[in-house]
PDB file of C-alpha atoms in Angstrom:
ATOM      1  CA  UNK A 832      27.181  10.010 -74.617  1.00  0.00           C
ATOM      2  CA  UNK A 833      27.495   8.882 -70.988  1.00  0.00           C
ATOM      3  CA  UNK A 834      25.413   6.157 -69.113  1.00  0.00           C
ATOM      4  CA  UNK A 835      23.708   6.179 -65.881  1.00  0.00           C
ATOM      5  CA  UNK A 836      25.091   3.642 -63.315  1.00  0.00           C
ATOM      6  CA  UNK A 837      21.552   2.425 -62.612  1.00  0.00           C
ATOM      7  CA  UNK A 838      23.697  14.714 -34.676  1.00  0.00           C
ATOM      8  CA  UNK A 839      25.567  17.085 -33.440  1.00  0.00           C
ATOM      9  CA  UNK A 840      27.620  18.702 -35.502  1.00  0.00           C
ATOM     10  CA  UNK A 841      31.130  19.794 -33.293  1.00  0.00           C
ATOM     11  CA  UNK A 842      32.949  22.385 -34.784  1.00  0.00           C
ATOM     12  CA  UNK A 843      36.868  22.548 -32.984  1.00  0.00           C
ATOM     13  CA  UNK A 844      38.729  26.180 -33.434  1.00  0.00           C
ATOM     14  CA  UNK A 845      42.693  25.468 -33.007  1.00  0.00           C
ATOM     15  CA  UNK A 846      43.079  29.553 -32.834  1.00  0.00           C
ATOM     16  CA  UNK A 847      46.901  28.719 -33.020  1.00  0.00           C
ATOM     17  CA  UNK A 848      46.441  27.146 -36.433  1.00  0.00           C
ATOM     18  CA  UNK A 849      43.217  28.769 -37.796  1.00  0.00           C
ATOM     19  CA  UNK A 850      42.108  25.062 -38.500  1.00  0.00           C
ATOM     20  CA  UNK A 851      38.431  23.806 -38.583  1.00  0.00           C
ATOM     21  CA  UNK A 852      37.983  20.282 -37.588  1.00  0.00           C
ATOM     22  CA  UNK A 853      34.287  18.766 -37.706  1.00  0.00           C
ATOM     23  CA  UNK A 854      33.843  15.574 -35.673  1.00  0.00           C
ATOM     24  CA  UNK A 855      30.007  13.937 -36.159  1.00  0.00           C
ATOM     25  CA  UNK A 856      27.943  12.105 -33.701  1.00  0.00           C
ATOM     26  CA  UNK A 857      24.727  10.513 -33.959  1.00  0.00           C
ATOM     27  CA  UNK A 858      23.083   7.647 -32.197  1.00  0.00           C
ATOM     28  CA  UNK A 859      21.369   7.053 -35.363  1.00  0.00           C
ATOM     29  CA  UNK A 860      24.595   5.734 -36.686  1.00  0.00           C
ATOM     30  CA  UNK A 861      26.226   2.005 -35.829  1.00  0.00           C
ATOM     31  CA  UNK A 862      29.757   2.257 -33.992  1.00  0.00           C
ATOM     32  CA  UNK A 863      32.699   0.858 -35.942  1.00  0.00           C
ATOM     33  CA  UNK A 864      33.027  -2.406 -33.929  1.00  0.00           C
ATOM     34  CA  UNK A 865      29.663  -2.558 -35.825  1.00  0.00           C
ATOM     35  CA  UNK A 866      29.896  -1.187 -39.434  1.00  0.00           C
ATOM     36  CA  UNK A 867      31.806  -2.168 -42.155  1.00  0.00           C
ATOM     37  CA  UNK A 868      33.468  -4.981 -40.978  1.00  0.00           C
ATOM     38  CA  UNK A 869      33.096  -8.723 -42.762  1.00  0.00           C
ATOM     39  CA  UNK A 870      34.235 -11.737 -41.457  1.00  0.00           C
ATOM     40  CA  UNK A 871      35.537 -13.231 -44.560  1.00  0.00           C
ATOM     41  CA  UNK A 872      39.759 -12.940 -45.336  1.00  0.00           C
ATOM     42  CA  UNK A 873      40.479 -10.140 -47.368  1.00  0.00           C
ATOM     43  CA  UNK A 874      41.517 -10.409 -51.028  1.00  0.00           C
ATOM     44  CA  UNK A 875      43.145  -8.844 -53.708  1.00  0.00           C
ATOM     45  CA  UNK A 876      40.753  -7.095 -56.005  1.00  0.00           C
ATOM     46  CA  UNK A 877      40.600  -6.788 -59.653  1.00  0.00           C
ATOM     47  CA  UNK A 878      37.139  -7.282 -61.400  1.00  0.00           C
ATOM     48  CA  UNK A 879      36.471 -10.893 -59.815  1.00  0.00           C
ATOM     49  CA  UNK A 880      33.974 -12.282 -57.922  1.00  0.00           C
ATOM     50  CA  UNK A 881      33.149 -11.751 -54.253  1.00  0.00           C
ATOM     51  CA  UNK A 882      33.184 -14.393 -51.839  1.00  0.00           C
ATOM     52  CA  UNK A 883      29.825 -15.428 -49.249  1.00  0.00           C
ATOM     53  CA  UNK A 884      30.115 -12.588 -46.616  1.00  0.00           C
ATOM     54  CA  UNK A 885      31.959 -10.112 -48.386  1.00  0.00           C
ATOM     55  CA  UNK A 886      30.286  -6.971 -48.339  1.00  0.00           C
ATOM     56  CA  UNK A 887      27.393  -7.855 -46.183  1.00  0.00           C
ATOM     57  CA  UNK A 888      26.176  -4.289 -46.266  1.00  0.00           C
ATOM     58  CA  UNK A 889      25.322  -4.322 -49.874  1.00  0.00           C
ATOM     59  CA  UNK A 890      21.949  -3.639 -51.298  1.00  0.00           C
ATOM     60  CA  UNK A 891      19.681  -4.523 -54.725  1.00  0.00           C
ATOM     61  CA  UNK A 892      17.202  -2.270 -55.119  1.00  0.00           C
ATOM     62  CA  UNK A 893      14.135  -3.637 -57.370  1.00  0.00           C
ATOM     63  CA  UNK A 894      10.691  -2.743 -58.764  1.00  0.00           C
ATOM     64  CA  UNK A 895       9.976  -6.952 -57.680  1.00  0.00           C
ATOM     65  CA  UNK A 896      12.068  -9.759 -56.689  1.00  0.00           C
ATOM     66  CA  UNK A 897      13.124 -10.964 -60.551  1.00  0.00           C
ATOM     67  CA  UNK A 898      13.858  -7.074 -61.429  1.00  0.00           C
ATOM     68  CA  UNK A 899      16.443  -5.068 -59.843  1.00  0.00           C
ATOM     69  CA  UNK A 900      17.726  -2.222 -61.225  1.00  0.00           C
ATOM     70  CA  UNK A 901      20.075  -0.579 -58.786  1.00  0.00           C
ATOM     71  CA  UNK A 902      22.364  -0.952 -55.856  1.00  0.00           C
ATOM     72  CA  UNK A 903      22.784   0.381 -51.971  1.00  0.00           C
ATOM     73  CA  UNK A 904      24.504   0.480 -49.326  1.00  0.00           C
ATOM     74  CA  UNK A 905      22.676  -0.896 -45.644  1.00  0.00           C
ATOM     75  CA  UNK A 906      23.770   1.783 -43.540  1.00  0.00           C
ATOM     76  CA  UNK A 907      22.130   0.825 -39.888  1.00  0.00           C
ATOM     77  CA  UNK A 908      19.008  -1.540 -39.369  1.00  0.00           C
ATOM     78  CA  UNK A 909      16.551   0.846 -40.918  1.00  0.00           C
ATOM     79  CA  UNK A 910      17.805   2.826 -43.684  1.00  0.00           C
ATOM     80  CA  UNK A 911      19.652   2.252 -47.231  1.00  0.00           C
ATOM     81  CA  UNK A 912      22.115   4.939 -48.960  1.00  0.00           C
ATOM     82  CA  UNK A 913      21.685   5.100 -52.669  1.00  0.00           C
ATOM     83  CA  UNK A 914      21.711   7.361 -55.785  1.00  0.00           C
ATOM     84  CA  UNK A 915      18.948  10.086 -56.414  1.00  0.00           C
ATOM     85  CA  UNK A 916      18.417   8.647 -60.239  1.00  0.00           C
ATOM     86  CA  UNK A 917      17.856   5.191 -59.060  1.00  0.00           C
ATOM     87  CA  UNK A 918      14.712   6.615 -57.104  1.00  0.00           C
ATOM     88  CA  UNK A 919      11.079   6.058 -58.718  1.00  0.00           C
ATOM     89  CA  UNK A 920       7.610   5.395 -58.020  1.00  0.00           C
ATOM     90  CA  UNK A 921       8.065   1.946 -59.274  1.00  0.00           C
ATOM     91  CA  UNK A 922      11.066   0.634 -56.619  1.00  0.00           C
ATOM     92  CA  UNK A 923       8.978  -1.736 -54.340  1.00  0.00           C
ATOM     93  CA  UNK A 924      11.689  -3.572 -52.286  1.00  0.00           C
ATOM     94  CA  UNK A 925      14.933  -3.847 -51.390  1.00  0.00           C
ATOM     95  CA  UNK A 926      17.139  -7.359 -50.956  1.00  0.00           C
ATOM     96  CA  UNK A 927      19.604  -7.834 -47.931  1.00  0.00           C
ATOM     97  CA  UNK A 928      22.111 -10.522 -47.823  1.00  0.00           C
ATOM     98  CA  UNK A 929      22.396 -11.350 -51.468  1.00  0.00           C
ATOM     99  CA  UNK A 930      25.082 -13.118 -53.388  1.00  0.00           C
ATOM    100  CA  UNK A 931      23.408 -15.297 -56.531  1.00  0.00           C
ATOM    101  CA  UNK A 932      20.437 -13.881 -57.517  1.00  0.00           C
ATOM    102  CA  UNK A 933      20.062 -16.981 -59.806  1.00  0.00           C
ATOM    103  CA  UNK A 934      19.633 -19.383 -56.665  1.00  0.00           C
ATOM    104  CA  UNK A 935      17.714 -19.204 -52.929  1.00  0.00           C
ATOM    105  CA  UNK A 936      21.010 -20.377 -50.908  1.00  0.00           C
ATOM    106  CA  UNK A 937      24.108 -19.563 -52.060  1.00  0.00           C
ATOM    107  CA  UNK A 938      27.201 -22.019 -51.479  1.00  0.00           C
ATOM    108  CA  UNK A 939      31.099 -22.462 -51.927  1.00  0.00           C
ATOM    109  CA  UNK A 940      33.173 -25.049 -51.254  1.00  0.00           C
ATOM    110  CA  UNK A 941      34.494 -27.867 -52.655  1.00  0.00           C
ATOM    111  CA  UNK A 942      33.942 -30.765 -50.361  1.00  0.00           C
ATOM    112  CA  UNK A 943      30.274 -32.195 -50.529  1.00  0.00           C
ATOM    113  CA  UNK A 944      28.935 -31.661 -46.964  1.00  0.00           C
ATOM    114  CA  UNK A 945      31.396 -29.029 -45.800  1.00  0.00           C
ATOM    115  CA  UNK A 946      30.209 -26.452 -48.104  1.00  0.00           C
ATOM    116  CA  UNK A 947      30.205 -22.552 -46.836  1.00  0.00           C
ATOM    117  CA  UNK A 948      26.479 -21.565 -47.278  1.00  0.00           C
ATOM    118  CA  UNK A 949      25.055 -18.489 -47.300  1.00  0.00           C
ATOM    119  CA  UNK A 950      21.647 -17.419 -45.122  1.00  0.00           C
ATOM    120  CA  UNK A 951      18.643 -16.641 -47.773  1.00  0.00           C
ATOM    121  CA  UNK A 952      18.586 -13.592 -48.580  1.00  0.00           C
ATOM    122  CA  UNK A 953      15.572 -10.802 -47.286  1.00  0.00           C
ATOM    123  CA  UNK A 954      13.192  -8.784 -49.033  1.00  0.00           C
ATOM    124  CA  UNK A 955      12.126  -5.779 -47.435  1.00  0.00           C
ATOM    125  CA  UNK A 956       9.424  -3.442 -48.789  1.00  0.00           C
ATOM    126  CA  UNK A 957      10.136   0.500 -48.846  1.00  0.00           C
ATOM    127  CA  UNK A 958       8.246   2.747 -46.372  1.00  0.00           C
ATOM    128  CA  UNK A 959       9.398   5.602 -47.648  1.00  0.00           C
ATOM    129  CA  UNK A 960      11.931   7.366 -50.378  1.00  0.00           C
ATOM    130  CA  UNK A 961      14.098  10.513 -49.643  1.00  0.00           C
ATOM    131  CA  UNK A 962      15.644  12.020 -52.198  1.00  0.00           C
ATOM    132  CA  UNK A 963      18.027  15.601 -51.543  1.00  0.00           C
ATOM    133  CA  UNK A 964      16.141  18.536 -52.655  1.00  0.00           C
ATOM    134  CA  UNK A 965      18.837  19.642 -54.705  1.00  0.00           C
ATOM    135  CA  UNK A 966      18.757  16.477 -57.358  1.00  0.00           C
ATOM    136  CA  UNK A 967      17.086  17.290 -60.828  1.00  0.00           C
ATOM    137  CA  UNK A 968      16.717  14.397 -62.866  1.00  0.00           C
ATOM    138  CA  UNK A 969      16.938  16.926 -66.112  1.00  0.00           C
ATOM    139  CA  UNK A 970      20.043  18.282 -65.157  1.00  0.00           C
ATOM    140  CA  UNK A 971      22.970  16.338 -67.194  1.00  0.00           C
ATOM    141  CA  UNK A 972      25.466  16.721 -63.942  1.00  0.00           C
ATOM    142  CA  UNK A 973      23.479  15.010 -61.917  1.00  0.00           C
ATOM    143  CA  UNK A 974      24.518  17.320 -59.080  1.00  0.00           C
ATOM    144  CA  UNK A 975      23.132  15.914 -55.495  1.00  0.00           C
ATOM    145  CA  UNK A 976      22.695  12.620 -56.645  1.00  0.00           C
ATOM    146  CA  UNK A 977      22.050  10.770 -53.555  1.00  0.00           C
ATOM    147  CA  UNK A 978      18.929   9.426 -51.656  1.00  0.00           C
ATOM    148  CA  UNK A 979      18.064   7.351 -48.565  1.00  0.00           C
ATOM    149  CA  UNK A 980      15.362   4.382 -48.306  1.00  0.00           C
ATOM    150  CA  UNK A 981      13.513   3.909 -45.078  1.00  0.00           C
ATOM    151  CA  UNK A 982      12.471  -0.006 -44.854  1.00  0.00           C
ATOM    152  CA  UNK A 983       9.194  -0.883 -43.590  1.00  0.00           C
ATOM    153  CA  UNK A 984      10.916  -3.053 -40.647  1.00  0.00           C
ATOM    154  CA  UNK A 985      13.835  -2.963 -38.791  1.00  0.00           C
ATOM    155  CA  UNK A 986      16.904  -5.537 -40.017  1.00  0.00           C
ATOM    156  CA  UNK A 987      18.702  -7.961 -37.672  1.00  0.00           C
ATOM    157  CA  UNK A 988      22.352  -7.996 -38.482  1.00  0.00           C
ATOM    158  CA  UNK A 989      23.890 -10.995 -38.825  1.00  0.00           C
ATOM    159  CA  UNK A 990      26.992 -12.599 -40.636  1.00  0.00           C
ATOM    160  CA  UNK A 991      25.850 -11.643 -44.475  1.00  0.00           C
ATOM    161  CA  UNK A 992      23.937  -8.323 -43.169  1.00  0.00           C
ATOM    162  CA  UNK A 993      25.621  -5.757 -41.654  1.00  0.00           C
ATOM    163  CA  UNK A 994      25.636  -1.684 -41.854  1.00  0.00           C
ATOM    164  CA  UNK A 995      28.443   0.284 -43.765  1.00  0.00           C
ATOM    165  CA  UNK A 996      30.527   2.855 -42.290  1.00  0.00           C
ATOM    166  CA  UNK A 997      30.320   6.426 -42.856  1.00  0.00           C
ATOM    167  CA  UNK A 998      32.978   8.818 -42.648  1.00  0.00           C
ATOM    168  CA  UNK A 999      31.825  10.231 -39.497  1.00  0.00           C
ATOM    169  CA  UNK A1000      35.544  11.169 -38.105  1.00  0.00           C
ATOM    170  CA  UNK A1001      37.471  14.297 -38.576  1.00  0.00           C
ATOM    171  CA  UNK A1002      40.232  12.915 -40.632  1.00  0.00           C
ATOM    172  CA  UNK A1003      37.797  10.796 -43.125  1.00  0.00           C
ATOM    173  CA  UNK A1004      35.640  13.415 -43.271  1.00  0.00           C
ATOM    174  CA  UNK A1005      38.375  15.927 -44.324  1.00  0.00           C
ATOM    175  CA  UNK A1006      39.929  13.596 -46.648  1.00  0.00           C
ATOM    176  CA  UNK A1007      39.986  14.361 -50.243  1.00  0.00           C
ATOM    177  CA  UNK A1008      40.835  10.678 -50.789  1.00  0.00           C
ATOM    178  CA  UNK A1009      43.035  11.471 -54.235  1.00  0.00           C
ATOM    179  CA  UNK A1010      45.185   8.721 -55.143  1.00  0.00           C
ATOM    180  CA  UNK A1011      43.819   6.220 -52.362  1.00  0.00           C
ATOM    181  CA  UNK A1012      42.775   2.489 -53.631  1.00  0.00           C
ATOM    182  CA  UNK A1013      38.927   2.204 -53.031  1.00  0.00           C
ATOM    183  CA  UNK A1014      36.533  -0.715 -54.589  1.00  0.00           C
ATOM    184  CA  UNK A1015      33.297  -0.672 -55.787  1.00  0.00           C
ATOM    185  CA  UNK A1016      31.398  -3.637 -55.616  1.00  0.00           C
ATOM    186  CA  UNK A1017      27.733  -4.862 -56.819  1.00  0.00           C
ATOM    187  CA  UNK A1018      25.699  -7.261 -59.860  1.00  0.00           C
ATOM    188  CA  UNK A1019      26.401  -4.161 -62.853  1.00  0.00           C
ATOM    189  CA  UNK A1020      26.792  -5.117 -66.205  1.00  0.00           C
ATOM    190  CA  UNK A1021      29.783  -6.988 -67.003  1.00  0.00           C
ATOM    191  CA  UNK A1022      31.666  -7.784 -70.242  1.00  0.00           C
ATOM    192  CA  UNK A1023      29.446 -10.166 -71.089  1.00  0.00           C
ATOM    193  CA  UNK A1024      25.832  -9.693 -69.280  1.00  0.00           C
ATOM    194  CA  UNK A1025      23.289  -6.958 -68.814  1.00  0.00           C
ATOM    195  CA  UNK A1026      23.417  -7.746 -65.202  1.00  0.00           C
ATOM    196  CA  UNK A1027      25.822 -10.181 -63.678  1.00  0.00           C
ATOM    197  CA  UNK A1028      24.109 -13.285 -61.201  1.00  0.00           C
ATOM    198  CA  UNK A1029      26.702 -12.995 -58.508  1.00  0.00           C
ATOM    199  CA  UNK A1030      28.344  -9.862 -56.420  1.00  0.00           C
ATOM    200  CA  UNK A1031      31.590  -8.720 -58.256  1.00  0.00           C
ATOM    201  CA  UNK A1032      34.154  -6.014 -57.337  1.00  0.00           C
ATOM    202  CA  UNK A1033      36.722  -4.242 -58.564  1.00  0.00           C
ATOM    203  CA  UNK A1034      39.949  -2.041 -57.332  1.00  0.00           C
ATOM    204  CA  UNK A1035      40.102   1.779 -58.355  1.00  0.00           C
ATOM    205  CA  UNK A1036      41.734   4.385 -57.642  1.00  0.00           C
ATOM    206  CA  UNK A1037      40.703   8.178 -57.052  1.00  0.00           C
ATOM    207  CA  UNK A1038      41.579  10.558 -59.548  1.00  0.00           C
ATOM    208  CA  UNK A1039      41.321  14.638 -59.664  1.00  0.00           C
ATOM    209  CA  UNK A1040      38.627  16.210 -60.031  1.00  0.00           C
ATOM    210  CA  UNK A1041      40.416  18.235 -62.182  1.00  0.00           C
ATOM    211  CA  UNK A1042      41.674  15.447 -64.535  1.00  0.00           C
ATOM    212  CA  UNK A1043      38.430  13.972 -64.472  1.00  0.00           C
ATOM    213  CA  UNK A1044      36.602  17.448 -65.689  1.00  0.00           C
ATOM    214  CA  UNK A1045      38.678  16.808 -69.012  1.00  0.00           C
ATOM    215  CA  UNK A1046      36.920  13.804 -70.087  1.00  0.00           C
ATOM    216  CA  UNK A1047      33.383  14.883 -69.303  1.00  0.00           C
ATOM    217  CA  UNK A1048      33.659  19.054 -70.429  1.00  0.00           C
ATOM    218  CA  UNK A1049      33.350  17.531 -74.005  1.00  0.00           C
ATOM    219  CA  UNK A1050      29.995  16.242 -73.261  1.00  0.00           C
ATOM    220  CA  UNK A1051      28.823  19.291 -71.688  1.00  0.00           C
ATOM    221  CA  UNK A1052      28.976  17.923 -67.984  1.00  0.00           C
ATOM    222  CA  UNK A1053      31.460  19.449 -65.098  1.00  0.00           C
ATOM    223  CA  UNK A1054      32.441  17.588 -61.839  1.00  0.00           C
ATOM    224  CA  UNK A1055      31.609  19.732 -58.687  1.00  0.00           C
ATOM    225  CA  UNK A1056      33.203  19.398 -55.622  1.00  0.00           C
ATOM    226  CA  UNK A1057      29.957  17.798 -53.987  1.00  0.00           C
ATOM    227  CA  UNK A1058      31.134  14.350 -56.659  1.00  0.00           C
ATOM    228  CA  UNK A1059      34.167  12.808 -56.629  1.00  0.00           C
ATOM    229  CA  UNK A1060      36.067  10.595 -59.503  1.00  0.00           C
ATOM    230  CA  UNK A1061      37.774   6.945 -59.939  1.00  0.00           C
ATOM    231  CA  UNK A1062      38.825   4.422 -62.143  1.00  0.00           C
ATOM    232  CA  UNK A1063      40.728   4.768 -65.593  1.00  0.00           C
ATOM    233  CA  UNK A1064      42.356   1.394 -65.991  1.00  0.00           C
ATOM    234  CA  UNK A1065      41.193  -0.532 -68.561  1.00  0.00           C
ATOM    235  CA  UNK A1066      38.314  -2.912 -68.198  1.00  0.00           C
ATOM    236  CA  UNK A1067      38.218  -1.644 -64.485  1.00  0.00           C
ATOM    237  CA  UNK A1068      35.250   0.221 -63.618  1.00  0.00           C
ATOM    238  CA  UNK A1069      31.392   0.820 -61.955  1.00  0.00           C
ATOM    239  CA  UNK A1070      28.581   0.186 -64.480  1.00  0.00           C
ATOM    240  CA  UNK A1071      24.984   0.226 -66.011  1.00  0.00           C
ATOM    241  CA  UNK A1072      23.024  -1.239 -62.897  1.00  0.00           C
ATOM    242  CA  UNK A1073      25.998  -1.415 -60.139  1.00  0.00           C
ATOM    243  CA  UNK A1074      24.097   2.737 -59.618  1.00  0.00           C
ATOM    244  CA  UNK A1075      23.605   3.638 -56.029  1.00  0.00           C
ATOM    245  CA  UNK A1076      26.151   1.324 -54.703  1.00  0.00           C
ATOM    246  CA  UNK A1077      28.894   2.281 -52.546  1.00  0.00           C
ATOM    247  CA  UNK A1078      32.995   3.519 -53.357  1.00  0.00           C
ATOM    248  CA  UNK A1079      34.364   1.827 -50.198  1.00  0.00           C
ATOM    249  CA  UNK A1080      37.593   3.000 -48.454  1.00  0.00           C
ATOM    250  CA  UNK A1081      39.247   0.530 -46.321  1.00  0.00           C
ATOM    251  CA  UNK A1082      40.640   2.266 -43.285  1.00  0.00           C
ATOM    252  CA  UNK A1083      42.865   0.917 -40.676  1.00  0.00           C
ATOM    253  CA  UNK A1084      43.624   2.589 -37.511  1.00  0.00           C
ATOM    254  CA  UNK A1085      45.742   0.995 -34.724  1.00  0.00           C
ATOM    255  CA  UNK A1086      42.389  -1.255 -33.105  1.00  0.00           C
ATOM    256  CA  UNK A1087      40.356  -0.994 -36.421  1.00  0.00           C
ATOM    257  CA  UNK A1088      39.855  -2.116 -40.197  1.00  0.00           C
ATOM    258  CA  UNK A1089      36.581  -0.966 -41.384  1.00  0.00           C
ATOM    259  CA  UNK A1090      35.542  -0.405 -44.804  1.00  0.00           C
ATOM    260  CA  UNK A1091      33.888   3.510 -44.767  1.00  0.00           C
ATOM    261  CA  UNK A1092      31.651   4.907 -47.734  1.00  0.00           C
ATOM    262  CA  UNK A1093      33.107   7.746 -49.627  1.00  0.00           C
ATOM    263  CA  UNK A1094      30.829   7.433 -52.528  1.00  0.00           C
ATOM    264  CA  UNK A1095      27.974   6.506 -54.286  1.00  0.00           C
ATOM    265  CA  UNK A1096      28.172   5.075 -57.962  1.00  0.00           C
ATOM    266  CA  UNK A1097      26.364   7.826 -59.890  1.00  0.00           C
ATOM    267  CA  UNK A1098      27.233   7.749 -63.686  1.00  0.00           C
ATOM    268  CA  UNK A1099      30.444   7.336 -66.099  1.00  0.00           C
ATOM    269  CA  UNK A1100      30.385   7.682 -70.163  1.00  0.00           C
ATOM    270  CA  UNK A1101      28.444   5.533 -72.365  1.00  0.00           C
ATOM    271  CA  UNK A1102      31.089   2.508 -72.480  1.00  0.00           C
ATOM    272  CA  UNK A1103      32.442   1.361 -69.145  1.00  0.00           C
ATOM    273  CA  UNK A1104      35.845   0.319 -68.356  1.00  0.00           C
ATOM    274  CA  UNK A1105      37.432   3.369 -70.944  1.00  0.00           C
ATOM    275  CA  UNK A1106      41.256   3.973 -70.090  1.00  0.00           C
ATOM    276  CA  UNK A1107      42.266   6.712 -68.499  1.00  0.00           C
ATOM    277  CA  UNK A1108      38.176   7.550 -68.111  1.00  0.00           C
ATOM    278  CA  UNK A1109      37.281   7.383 -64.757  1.00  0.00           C
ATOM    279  CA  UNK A1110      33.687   7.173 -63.396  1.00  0.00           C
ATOM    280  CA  UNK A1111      31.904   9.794 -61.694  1.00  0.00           C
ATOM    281  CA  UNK A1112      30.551   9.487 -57.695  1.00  0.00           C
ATOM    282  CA  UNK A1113      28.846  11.560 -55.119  1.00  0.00           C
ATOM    283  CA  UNK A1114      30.742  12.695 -52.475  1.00  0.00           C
ATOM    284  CA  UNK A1115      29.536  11.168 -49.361  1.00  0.00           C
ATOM    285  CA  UNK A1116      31.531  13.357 -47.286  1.00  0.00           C
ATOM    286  CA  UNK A1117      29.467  16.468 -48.690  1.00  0.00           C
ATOM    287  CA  UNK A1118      26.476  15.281 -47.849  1.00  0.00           C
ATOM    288  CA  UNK A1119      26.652  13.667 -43.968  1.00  0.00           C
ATOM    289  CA  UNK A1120      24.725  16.380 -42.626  1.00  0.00           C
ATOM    290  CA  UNK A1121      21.766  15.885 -44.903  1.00  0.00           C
ATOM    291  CA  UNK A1122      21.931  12.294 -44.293  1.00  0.00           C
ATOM    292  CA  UNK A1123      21.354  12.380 -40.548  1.00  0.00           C
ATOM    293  CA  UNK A1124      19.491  15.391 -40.767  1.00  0.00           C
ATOM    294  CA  UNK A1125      16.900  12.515 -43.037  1.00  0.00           C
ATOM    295  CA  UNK A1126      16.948   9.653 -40.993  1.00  0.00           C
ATOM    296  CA  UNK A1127      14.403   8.909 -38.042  1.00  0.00           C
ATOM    297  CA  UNK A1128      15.072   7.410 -34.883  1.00  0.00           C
TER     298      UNK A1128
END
């Protein structure tokens, strides 16, 4: 059993080397003193909760505003990254800026007066759905499990909206990202709930594909090269409704620290949080082409 978790292209020739290096470009795409950045302090992850601001670029996709069933990432003021299966006629809307979906404004703090509130959050209907041409909802690998939203208006950023990185450059889009630390991060089912109120994440790390194949060839499923693998602690992992959300790399260059998606939450077995099981994502670095190719100015 396993569970659903709910341009120009320039190609560099180093003849000395026989190395291909692919660099993209697109104007359709924020710069990263843009995307993925968050002005809260970082923290140490571990299945807990997520404070006001973290993660600003995250997404609940829903068929009204009291029923959402997936998650996306806000990838620049127009368009939403999520998984293929999430996609249906039903989806109406998608909500920006989110942190409680239990209350309107959403505070911390402990000092009356002096709190650290949140903006409401915005619902914006769909204009239109793209899902690859490759995804088959029959098809038990779910191969090419990715899709874009387009939002019926353009989103201002601000400090608890803001795009997600892609891995546009030569050396993240190159990177295998095996045994790197990533986090995943959305309202998925938790211990406890069918859906938790407030944003959560949690600390993974990327596994094999190879190892991964082992615990998914029994069910009759094999991980492609186009998806990608991570998790296997215990009680640490994506789940039923976190689907379409983002696997978030935090990169750090000598000027920058932005948090890049390498993956979408796709599926996993039938009980989350297995050890040793990890989850399965799409690849986001397989499929950057198709995603700009997809999105309108």
């Amino acid at each position: 059993m396993f569970r659903l978790k709910l341009p120009l292209l320039c190609i560099l020739l180093y003849f000395s080397d026989i190395i291909f290096s692919t660099e993209i470009k697109s104007h359709l795409l924020p710069d990263r003193d843009v995307c993925g950045q968050q002005l809260v302090e970082q923290r140490i992850y571990g299945g807990e909760a997520v404070d006001i601001g973290e993660f600003p670029w995250l997404a609940l996709l829903g068929f009204d505003k009291d029923d959402f069933v997936c998650g996306g990432s806000l990838i620049n003021n127009r368009y939403v990254l999520t998984a293929a299966h999430c996609i249906s006629d039903e989806l109406a809307l998608v909500r920006l800026g989110e942190h409680n979906i239990k209350t309107d404004v959403d505070c911390e703090g402990d000092v009356p007066g002096l709190d650290d509130c949140s903006d409401p959050p915005v619902d914006i209907e769909i204009e239109e759905k793209i899902v690859h041409e490759d995804y088959d909802n029959d098809d038990p690998n779910f191969y090419a499990d990715i899709a874009l939203i387009k939002l019926k208006k353009e989103v201002n950023y601000t400090e608890f909206i803001s795009p997600l990185c892609l891995p546009l450059s030569s050396e993240l889009s190159n990177k295998m990202y095996t045994e790197e630390k990533v986090v995943v991060a959305g309202w998925g089912k938790t211990k406890t709930k069918l859906q938790s109120e407030i944003k959560l994440k949690v600390e993974l790390l990327v596994q094999t594909n190879n190892d991964c194949s082992k615990h998914y060839r029994p069910e009759g499923m094999r991980i492609a090269g186009s998806q990608m693998c991570a998790g296997g602690e215990k009680g640490k992992d994506s789940c039923s409704g976190d689907s379409g959300g983002p696997l978030m790399y935090h990169h750090r260059t000598e000027n920058e620290l932005n948090w890049i998606c390498v993956g979408i939450v796709s599926y996993g077995l039938d009980k989350c949080g297995i050890e040793s099981v990890p989850g399965v994502y799409t690849r986001v670095t397989e499929y950057l082409q198709w995603i700009l190719d997809h999105m309108e100015p």
